[in-house]
Short mmCIF file of C-alpha atoms in Angstrom, two decimals:
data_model
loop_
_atom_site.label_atom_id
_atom_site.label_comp_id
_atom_site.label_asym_id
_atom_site.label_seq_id
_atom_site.Cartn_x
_atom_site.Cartn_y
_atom_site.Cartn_z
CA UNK A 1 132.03 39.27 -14.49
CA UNK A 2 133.96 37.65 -17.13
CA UNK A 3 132.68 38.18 -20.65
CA UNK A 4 132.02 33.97 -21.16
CA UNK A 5 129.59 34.63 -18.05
CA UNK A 6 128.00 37.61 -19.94
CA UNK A 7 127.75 35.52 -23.29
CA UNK A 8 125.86 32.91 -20.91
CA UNK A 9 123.84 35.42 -19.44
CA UNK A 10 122.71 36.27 -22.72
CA UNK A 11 121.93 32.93 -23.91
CA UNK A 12 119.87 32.24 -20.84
CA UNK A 13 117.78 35.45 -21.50
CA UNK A 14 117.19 35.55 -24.82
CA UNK A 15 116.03 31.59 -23.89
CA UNK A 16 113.63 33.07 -21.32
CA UNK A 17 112.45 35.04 -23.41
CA UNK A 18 111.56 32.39 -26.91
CA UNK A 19 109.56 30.70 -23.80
CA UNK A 20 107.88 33.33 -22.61
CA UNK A 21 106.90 33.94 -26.36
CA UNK A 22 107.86 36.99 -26.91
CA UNK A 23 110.70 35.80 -29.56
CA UNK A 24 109.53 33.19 -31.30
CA UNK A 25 112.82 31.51 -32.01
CA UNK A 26 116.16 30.49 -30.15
CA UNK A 27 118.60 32.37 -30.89
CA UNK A 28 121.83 30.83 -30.36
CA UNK A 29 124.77 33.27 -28.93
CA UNK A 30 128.16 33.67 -30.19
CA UNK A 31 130.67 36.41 -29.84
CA UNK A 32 129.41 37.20 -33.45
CA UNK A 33 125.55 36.90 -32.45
CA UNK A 34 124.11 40.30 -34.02
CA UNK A 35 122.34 41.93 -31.40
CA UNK A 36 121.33 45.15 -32.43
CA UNK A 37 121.47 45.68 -36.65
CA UNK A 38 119.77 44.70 -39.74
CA UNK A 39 120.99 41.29 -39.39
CA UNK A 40 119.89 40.56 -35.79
CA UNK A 41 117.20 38.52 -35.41
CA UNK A 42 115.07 40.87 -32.47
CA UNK A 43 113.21 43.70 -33.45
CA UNK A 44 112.86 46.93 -31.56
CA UNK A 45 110.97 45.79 -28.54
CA UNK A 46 112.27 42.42 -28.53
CA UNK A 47 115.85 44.06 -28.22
CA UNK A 48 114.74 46.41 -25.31
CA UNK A 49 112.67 43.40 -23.84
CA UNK A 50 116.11 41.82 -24.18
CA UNK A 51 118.24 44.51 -22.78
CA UNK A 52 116.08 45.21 -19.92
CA UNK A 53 116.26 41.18 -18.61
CA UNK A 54 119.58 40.82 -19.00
CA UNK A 55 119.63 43.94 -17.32
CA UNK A 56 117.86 41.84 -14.29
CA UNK A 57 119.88 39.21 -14.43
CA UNK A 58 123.32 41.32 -14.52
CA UNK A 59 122.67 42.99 -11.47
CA UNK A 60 121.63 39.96 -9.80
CA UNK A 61 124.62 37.75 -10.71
CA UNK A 62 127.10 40.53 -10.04
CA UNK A 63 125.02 41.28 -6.21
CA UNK A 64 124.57 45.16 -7.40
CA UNK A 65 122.04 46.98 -9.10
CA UNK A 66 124.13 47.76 -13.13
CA UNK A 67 122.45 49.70 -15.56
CA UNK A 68 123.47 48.62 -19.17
CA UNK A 69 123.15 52.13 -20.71
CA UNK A 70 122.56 51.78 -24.74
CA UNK A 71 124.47 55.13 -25.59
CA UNK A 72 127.47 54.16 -23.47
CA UNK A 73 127.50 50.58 -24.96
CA UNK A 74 127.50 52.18 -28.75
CA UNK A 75 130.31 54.35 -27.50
CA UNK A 76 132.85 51.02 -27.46
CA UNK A 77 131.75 50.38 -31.18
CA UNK A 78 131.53 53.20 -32.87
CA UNK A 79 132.34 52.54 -36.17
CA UNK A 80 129.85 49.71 -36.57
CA UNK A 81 126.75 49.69 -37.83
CA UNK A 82 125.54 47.43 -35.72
CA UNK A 83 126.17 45.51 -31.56
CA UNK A 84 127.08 42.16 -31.12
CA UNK A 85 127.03 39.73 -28.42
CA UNK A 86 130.96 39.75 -27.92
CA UNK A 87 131.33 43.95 -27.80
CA UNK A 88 127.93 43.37 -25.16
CA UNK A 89 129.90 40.97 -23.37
CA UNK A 90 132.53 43.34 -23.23
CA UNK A 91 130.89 46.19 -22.15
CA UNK A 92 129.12 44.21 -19.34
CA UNK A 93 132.27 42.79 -18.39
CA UNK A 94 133.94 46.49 -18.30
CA UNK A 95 130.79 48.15 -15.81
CA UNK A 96 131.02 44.78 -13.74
CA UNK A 97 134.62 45.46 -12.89
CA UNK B 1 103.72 47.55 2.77
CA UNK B 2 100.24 46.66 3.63
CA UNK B 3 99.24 44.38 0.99
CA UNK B 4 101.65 43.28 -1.64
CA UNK B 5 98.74 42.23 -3.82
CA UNK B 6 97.43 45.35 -4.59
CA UNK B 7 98.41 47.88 -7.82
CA UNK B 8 101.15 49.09 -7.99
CA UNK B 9 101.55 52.84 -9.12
CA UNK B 10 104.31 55.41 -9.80
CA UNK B 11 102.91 59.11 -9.70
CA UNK B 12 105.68 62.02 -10.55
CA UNK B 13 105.34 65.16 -8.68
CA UNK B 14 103.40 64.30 -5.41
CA UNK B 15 104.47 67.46 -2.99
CA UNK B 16 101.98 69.44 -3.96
CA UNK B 17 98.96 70.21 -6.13
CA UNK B 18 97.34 67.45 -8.65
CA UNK B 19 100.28 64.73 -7.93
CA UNK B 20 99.72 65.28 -4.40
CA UNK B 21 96.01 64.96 -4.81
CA UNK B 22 96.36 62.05 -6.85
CA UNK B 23 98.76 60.26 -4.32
CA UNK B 24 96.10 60.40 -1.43
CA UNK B 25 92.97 59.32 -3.50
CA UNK B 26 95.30 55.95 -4.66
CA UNK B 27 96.01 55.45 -1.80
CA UNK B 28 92.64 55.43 0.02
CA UNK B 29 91.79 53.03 -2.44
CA UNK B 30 94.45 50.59 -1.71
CA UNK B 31 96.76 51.03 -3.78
CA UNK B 32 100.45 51.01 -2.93
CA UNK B 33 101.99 54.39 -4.39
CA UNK B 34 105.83 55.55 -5.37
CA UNK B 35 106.45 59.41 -5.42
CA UNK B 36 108.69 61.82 -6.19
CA UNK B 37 109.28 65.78 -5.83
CA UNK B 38 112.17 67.79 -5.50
CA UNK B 39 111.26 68.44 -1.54
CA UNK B 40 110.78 66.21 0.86
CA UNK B 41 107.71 64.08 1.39
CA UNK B 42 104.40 65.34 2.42
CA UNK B 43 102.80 62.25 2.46
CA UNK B 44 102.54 59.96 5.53
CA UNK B 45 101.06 56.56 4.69
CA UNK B 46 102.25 52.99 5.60
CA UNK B 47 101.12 52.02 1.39
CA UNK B 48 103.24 55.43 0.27
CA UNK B 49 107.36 55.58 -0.72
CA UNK B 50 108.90 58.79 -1.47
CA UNK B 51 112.27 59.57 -3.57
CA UNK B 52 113.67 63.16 -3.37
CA UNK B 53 114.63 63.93 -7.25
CA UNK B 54 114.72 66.13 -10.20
CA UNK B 55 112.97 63.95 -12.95
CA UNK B 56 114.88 65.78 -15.79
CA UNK B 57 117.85 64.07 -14.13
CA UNK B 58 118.44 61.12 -16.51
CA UNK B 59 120.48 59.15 -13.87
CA UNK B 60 118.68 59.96 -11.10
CA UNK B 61 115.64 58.45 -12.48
CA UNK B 62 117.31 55.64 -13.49
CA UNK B 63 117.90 54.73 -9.94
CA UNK B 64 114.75 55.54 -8.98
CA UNK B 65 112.78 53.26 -11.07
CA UNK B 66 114.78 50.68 -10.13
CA UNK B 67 114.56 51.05 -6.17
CA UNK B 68 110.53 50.92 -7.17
CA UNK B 69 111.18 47.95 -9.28
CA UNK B 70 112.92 46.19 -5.79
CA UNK B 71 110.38 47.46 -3.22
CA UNK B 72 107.20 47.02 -5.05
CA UNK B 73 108.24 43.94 -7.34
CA UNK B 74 105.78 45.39 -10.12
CA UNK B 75 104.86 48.61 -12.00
CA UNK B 76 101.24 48.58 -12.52
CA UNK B 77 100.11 52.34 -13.41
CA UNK B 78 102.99 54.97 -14.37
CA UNK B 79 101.01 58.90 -13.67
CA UNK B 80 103.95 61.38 -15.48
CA UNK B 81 102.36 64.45 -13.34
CA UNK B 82 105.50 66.21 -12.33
CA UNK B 83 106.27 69.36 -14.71
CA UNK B 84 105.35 73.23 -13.57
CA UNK B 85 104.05 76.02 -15.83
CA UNK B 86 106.46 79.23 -15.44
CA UNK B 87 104.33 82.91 -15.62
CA UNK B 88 103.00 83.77 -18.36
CA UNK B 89 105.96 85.36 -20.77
CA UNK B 90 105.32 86.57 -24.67
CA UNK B 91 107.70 84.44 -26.95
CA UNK B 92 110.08 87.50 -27.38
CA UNK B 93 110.55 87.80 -23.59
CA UNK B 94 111.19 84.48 -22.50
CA UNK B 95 114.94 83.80 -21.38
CA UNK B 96 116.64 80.35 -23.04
CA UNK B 97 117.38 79.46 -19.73
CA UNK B 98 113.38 79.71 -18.55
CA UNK B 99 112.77 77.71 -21.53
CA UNK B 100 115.56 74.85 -21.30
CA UNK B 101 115.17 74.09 -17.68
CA UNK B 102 110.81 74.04 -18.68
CA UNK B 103 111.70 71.43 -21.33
CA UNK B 104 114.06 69.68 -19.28
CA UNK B 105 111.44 68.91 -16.50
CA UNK B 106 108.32 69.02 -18.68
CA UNK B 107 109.39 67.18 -21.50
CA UNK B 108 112.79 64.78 -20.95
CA UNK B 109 111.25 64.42 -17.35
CA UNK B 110 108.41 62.80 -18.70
CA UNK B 111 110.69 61.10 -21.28
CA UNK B 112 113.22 59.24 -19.12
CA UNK B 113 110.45 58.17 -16.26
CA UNK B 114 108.65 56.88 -19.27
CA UNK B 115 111.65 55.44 -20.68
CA UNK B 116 112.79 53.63 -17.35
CA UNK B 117 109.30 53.15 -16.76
CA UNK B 118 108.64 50.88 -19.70
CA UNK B 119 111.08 48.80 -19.17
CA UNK B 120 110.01 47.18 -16.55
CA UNK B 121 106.54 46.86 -18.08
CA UNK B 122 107.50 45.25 -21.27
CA UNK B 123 108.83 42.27 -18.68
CA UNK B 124 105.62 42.24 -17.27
CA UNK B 125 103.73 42.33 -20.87
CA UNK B 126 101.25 44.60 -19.19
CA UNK B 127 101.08 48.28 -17.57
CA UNK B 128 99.21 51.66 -17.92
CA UNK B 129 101.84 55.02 -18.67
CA UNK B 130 99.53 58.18 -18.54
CA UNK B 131 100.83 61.04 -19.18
CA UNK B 132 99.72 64.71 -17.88
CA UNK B 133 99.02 67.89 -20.71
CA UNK B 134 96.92 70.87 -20.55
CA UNK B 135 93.99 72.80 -21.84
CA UNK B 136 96.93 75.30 -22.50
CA UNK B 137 97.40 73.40 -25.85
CA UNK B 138 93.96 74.05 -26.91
CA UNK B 139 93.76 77.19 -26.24
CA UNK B 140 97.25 78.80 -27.58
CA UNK B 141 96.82 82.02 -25.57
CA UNK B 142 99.53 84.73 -26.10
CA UNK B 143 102.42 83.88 -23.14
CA UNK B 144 102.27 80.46 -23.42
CA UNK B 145 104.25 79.49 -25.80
CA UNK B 146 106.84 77.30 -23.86
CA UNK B 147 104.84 75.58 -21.42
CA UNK B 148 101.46 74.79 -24.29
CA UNK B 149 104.61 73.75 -26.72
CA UNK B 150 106.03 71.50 -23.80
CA UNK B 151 102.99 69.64 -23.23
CA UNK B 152 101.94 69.57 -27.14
CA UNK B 153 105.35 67.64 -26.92
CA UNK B 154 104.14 64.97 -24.54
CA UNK B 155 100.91 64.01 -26.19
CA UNK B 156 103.19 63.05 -29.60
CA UNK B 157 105.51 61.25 -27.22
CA UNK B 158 102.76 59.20 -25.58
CA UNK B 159 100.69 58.41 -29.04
CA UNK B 160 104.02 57.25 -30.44
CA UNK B 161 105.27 55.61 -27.30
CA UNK B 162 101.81 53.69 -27.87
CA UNK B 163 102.14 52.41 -31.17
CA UNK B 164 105.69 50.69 -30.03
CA UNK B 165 104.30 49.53 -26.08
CA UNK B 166 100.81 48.74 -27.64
CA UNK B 167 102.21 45.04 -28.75
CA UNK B 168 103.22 44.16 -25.36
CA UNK B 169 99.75 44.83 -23.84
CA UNK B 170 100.74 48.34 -22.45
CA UNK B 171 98.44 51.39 -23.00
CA UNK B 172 99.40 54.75 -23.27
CA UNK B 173 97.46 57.42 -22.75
CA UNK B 174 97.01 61.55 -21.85
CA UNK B 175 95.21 63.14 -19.47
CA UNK B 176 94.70 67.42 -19.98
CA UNK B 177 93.17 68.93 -17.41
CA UNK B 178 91.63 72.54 -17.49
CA UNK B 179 91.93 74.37 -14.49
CA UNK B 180 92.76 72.29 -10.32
CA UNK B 181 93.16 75.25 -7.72
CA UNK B 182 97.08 74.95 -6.81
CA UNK B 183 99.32 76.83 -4.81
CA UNK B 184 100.68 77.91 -7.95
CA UNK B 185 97.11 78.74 -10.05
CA UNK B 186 96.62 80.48 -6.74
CA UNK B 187 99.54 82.99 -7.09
CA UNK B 188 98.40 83.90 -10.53
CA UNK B 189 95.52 86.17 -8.79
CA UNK B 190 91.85 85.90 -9.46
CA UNK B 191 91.84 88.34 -12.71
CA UNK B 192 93.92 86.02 -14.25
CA UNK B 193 92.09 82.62 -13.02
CA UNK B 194 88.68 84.44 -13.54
CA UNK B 195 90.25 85.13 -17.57
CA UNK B 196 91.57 81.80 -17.62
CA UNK B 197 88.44 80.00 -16.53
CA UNK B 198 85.96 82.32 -19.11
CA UNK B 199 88.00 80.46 -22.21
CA UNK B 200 86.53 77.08 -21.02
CA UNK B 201 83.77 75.26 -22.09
CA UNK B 202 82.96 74.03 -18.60
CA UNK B 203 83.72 77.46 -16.85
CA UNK B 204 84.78 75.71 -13.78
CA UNK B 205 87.43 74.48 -11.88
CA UNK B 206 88.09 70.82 -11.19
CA UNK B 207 87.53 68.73 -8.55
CA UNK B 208 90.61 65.59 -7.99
CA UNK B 209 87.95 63.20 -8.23
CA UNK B 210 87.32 64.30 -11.75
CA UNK B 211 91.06 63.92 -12.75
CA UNK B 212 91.55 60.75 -11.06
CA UNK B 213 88.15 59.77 -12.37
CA UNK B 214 90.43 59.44 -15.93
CA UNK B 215 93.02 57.92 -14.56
CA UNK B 216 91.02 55.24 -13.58
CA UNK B 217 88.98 54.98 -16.58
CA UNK B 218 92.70 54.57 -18.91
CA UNK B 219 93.95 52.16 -15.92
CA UNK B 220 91.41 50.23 -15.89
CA UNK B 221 92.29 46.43 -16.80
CA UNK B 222 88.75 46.55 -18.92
CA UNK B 223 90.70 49.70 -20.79
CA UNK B 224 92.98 47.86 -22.57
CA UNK B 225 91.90 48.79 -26.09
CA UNK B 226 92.56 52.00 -24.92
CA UNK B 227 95.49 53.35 -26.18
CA UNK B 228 97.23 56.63 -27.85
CA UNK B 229 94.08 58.60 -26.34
CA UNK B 230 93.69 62.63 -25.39
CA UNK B 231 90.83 63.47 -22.98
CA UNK B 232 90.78 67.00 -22.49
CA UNK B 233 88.93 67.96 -19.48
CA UNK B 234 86.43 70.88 -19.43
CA UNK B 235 87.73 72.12 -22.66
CA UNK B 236 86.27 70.90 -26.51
CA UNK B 237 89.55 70.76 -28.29
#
């Protein structure tokens, strides 16, 4: 999965999600979209609510069950303070391989 | 499946004992039921699925949850049963390696199925996590330290895992039975049980339809102000 596909998939989660109420604005995604960090607009559940759809929706666009694994995601950034969209993309991009 | 309509529950440690007990009284009420135990199943029933795993196996849980998540299409009621209670050992004489591998299953077990658990419920915005303690916290007798300080260790987990699931209309509460006759209990001999049972307040052991009894009352739909909860059975705490 390319990491444009994983920026989409992101977009069309966190969209589910603003309907569904449980954010209750769009956030618009960018490679510099804070995801997880002071400046991100989720809070705690709303970033595992997050994590765990696009979660869903990885393994069904790649045809095999992927597990996006918090610790291992931090691991590619560790020197930041906080995740955003473009080192998520990456990552998903990276166990989609 | 029978009926893909009907609850959906997750029960940890079903070979044997209260999980086991548990499994069998769900299911004769309809309910469709996922296990797990380190052995194979002893469960035959057309509503029952069975994974062979070590819960304090992060990854292997992982997958687990997931292959419920596919089958059932739902988590309705999580039961965190599975954990074992090694004999009785003073503090000074209890090996790290006794105590590590009781924390591992007792405590991360119950952690990661949680974990995994959740996740699926906080899709749903509803679900039921209860999680198993013991009258062994209440009563702090002398060889207990590892197992009553393991399953002191779950109730904080569940209050606080309450607090954060509570906004997402999931409830999380503890069940702590006294004393269920097991294969285990069993072993212990009856000077021990007999000793055991005289520290009660209800000087008795329980029946399964008492302990599922609770589980119904916290899964209950009408329960949902129920939440970060203890009920200690046949023991005033």
């Amino acid at each position: 999965m390319t990491r444009e596909k994983a920026l989409q998939l992101m977009q069309v989660s966190l969209d589910s999600l603003q309907r569904s109420g449980v954010l209750k604005e769009r956030i618009e995604v960018s490679s510099d979209t804070v995801i997880l960090g002071s400046r991100s607009s989720l809070d705690s559940l709303g970033f595992v609510t997050f994590i765990s759809d696009l979660e869903e929706r990885v393994s069904a666009e790649s045809g095999r069950e992927r597990y996006l694994v918090i610790g291992d995601i931090h691991s590619l950034n560790a020197d930041q303070t906080f995740l955003s969209a473009a080192i998520l993309a990456e990552y998903i991009e990276r166990i989609t391989q | 499946m029978v009926n893909d309509n009907s609850p959906a529950m997750v029960i940890t440690g079903t070979s044997r004992g209260i999980g086991n007990g548990m499994a069998h009284f769900f299911l004769g009420k309809g309910f469709r039921v996922a296990g797990c135990s380190r052995a194979e199943s002893t469960i035959t029933h057309e509503n029952y699925i069975h994974a062979r795993l070590n819960v304090g196996a992060e990854e292997q849980v992982r997958t687990w949850v997931r292959s419920i998540k596919n089958d059932f299409g739902r988590i309705d009621i999580l039961v965190c049963n599975a954990g074992y209670a090694p004999a009785n050992l003073l503090m000074a004489m209890t090996p790290g390696d006794v105590l590590e591998d009781l924390f591992r299953t007792n405590i991360a077990g119950s952690y990661y199925v949680c974990r995994e658990v959740s996740k699926v419920m906080v899709l749903q915005k509803s679900g039921r996590i209860i999680t198993t303690s013991s009258m062994a916290v209440g009563l702090h007798e002398e060889g207990t330290s590892a197992y009553a300080a393991s399953k002191s260790a779950i109730v904080e987990m569940t209050k606080i895992m309450a607090k954060e699931l509570a906004p997402l209309g999931i409830t999380c509460n503890v069940i702590a039975p006294s004393m269920y006759m097991t294969d285990a209990v069993q072993k212990l001999g009856d000077k021990v049980i007999d000793r055991a049972l005289d520290k009660l307040t209800i000087k008795r052991k329980l029946t399964i339809e008492e302990i599922c009894n609770v589980v119904t009352f916290f899964a209950d739909p009408v329960s949902s102000c129920i939440t970060g909860q203890v009920i200690y059975m046949g023991l005033v705490c």
